[in-house]
Amino acid sequence: MSELKMPRVRFAPSPTGFLHVGGARTALFNWLYARSQGGTFVLRIEDTDQERSTEESYAAILRGMEWLGLDWDEGPRAGGDHGPYLQSERLDIYREQLDKLVASGDAYKCFCSADDLEKREQAVRDAGGNWEGYDSHCRDLTAAEVAACEAEGKACAYRLRTPTEGSTFWYDVIVDKREFQNEVLVDRVIFKADGFPTYQFAVVVDDHLMGISHVLRGDDHVSNTPFQILIYNALGWKLPKFGHMPMILGPDRKRLSKRHGATSVEEFHKLGILPAAMLNYLALLGWSPGGSGDEVLSAQAITKKFSLKKVNSSPAAFDYDKLNHINGEHIKRLSAKERLVLAKAISDEQGWALDPEWLISGADNTDAYLARVIATLGNRFSSLVTLPEQIGFFFKDDHFVDQESWDEHVATDEARPLMIALADAIETGLDLDQAQAADAFEEVIRTTAEKLGVKAGQLIHPSRVALSGQSRSAGIFEVMELMGARRTVKRLRSAAAG
Ligand code: GLU
């Protein structure tokens, strides 16, 4: 493939809010397309709306992209041959292109104030008509009329002179052919009186000058595309390919919004979602690997399988449970070392510091002990959010207790004497000053059960809840090994007494 044929795609956020899942998915699909084709991924910041653009949002968008691992080849910080990549630094470039349109007669001066437009809109509506956004008021001003407006010092914007007949269409790479009748496309403003281009104009100028081959974006832009095509035509530029991705809905199939839960990438980060899981889940929103293949995939695997043809044209519903499931699967697939890094961050946050009295041999500090706990937990470690509840009991006595399990298994007349009997048996059968292996605890539990004429489970269930506060934990014998015989006895006795 020649250099020229390599796709160049871009993500062009407006820095007016956080990086939300819709934007992140747009960024991801562009990134995947570039990475899967050996193309170039450009990040461009569309900050021409000076009132709504903020530094904070700009920083949050870059942070979100970096967290997801969506690296850009050209753009802020990365540089590149097509910069600057902030629209506010490209004003001369837009002005130059505007001048061409003015010279060719494709752009004209408009002196209508917001107030004028509002009044005329009202009049049209009062007469039962439809107002499409503009009524061509300044389209055919004479030179003398223009001069008069200018003499009055009226603010002047520029509009594109659009064709009034025929249609504008394109073959969308995701939704197939789209066609709009030109008569419904009004002469929109391309350059505002404040000297800034509008989004419609800047996006076309930049996509062209940055050599963008595929404009892949959310389908909320479908209605902008025909107007943008008319700008390309007026400037005599070749069209890029357009692809519009379906919107993301909430579980109730209404447009995803705050009321459905987290929507910004940073919120998911705080909720303990791993970047790899977020990326994986976002990829599945509107794309599927096809076949009966596993949906839990790394960025690399998705890149290998990705194709625009498999992007779905119907809206995708955001499923929080599925995201959590995928997150759990990603945690399970981490190496022991990676899991430990995650667990250590949680341990630090929780301030876990194990009393030296309870350290076990081979794990002579809290971190080493944590490593043993995480190894024992194995695949039960599937959420960063629940981990403190899940393993806090190893580190402190005032740990999380699931009251329902406690009432059912521990606080009963049947369980109390059994726990005392087991504590006695451990005390007499095992050396409390020595580390004991899981097998040793199993042996004591089985022989005690036999002696008492009960099933081993009748000792195991209350013991598990007495030690961990929960009815689900790592293997009980391993839990006892990690707790040590002395602490196990102590917890059993205090549970039986409480
Ligand atoms: N800046 C536009 C937005 O944030 C995106 C423009 C585009 O992708 O064409 O919605």
Short mmCIF file of N, CA and C in Angstrom, two decimals, residues 94-110 146 150 156-161 190-191 201 234-235:
data_model
loop_
_atom_site.label_atom_id
_atom_site.label_comp_id
_atom_site.label_asym_id
_atom_site.label_seq_id
_atom_site.Cartn_x
_atom_site.Cartn_y
_atom_site.Cartn_z
N TYR A 94 -8.44 29.66 8.61
CA TYR A 94 -9.87 29.69 8.25
C TYR A 94 -10.19 30.96 7.46
N ARG A 95 -9.58 32.06 7.89
CA ARG A 95 -9.81 33.34 7.24
C ARG A 95 -9.39 33.24 5.76
N GLU A 96 -8.26 32.60 5.54
CA GLU A 96 -7.75 32.47 4.17
C GLU A 96 -8.74 31.69 3.30
N GLN A 97 -9.30 30.64 3.86
CA GLN A 97 -10.26 29.83 3.08
C GLN A 97 -11.57 30.59 2.88
N LEU A 98 -11.94 31.36 3.90
CA LEU A 98 -13.16 32.16 3.77
C LEU A 98 -13.00 33.16 2.62
N ASP A 99 -11.84 33.78 2.57
CA ASP A 99 -11.60 34.78 1.51
C ASP A 99 -11.83 34.16 0.13
N LYS A 100 -11.42 32.91 -0.02
CA LYS A 100 -11.61 32.24 -1.32
C LYS A 100 -13.10 32.14 -1.64
N LEU A 101 -13.88 31.77 -0.62
CA LEU A 101 -15.32 31.60 -0.86
C LEU A 101 -16.00 32.94 -1.13
N VAL A 102 -15.49 33.97 -0.48
CA VAL A 102 -16.06 35.30 -0.72
C VAL A 102 -15.75 35.71 -2.16
N ALA A 103 -14.50 35.47 -2.56
CA ALA A 103 -14.09 35.86 -3.91
C ALA A 103 -14.88 35.11 -4.97
N SER A 104 -15.20 33.85 -4.70
CA SER A 104 -15.93 33.06 -5.71
C SER A 104 -17.43 33.31 -5.64
N GLY A 105 -17.86 34.05 -4.63
CA GLY A 105 -19.29 34.31 -4.48
C GLY A 105 -20.03 33.20 -3.73
N ASP A 106 -19.30 32.21 -3.23
CA ASP A 106 -19.96 31.11 -2.51
C ASP A 106 -20.26 31.47 -1.06
N ALA A 107 -19.63 32.55 -0.59
CA ALA A 107 -19.96 33.01 0.76
C ALA A 107 -20.42 34.45 0.64
N TYR A 108 -21.37 34.82 1.46
CA TYR A 108 -21.84 36.21 1.41
C TYR A 108 -21.98 36.76 2.83
N LYS A 109 -21.96 38.10 2.87
CA LYS A 109 -22.05 38.78 4.15
C LYS A 109 -23.49 38.79 4.64
N CYS A 110 -23.65 38.55 5.92
CA CYS A 110 -24.99 38.59 6.51
C CYS A 110 -24.95 39.54 7.70
N VAL A 146 -25.07 46.34 0.97
CA VAL A 146 -23.96 45.88 1.81
C VAL A 146 -23.19 47.09 2.33
N GLU A 150 -22.55 48.30 6.20
CA GLU A 150 -21.19 48.48 6.71
C GLU A 150 -21.00 49.90 7.25
N CYS A 156 -20.99 41.77 10.99
CA CYS A 156 -21.16 40.99 9.77
C CYS A 156 -20.65 39.56 9.93
N ALA A 157 -21.53 38.62 9.66
CA ALA A 157 -21.13 37.21 9.64
C ALA A 157 -21.10 36.78 8.17
N TYR A 158 -20.61 35.57 7.92
CA TYR A 158 -20.61 35.08 6.53
C TYR A 158 -21.41 33.77 6.48
N ARG A 159 -22.19 33.66 5.42
CA ARG A 159 -22.97 32.43 5.21
C ARG A 159 -22.57 31.78 3.89
N LEU A 160 -22.78 30.50 3.83
CA LEU A 160 -22.50 29.78 2.58
C LEU A 160 -23.74 29.86 1.69
N ARG A 161 -23.52 30.16 0.43
CA ARG A 161 -24.62 30.19 -0.53
C ARG A 161 -24.84 28.74 -0.99
N ILE A 190 -20.94 30.42 8.34
CA ILE A 190 -19.66 29.70 8.38
C ILE A 190 -18.59 30.49 9.14
N PHE A 191 -18.83 31.80 9.22
CA PHE A 191 -17.88 32.64 9.96
C PHE A 191 -18.68 33.63 10.77
N PHE A 201 -17.61 25.11 9.44
CA PHE A 201 -16.57 25.54 8.51
C PHE A 201 -15.20 25.03 8.94
N ALA A 234 -17.84 23.76 -2.54
CA ALA A 234 -17.58 25.17 -2.84
C ALA A 234 -16.07 25.45 -2.90
N LEU A 235 -15.32 24.74 -2.06
CA LEU A 235 -13.86 24.95 -2.04
C LEU A 235 -13.16 24.09 -3.09
#
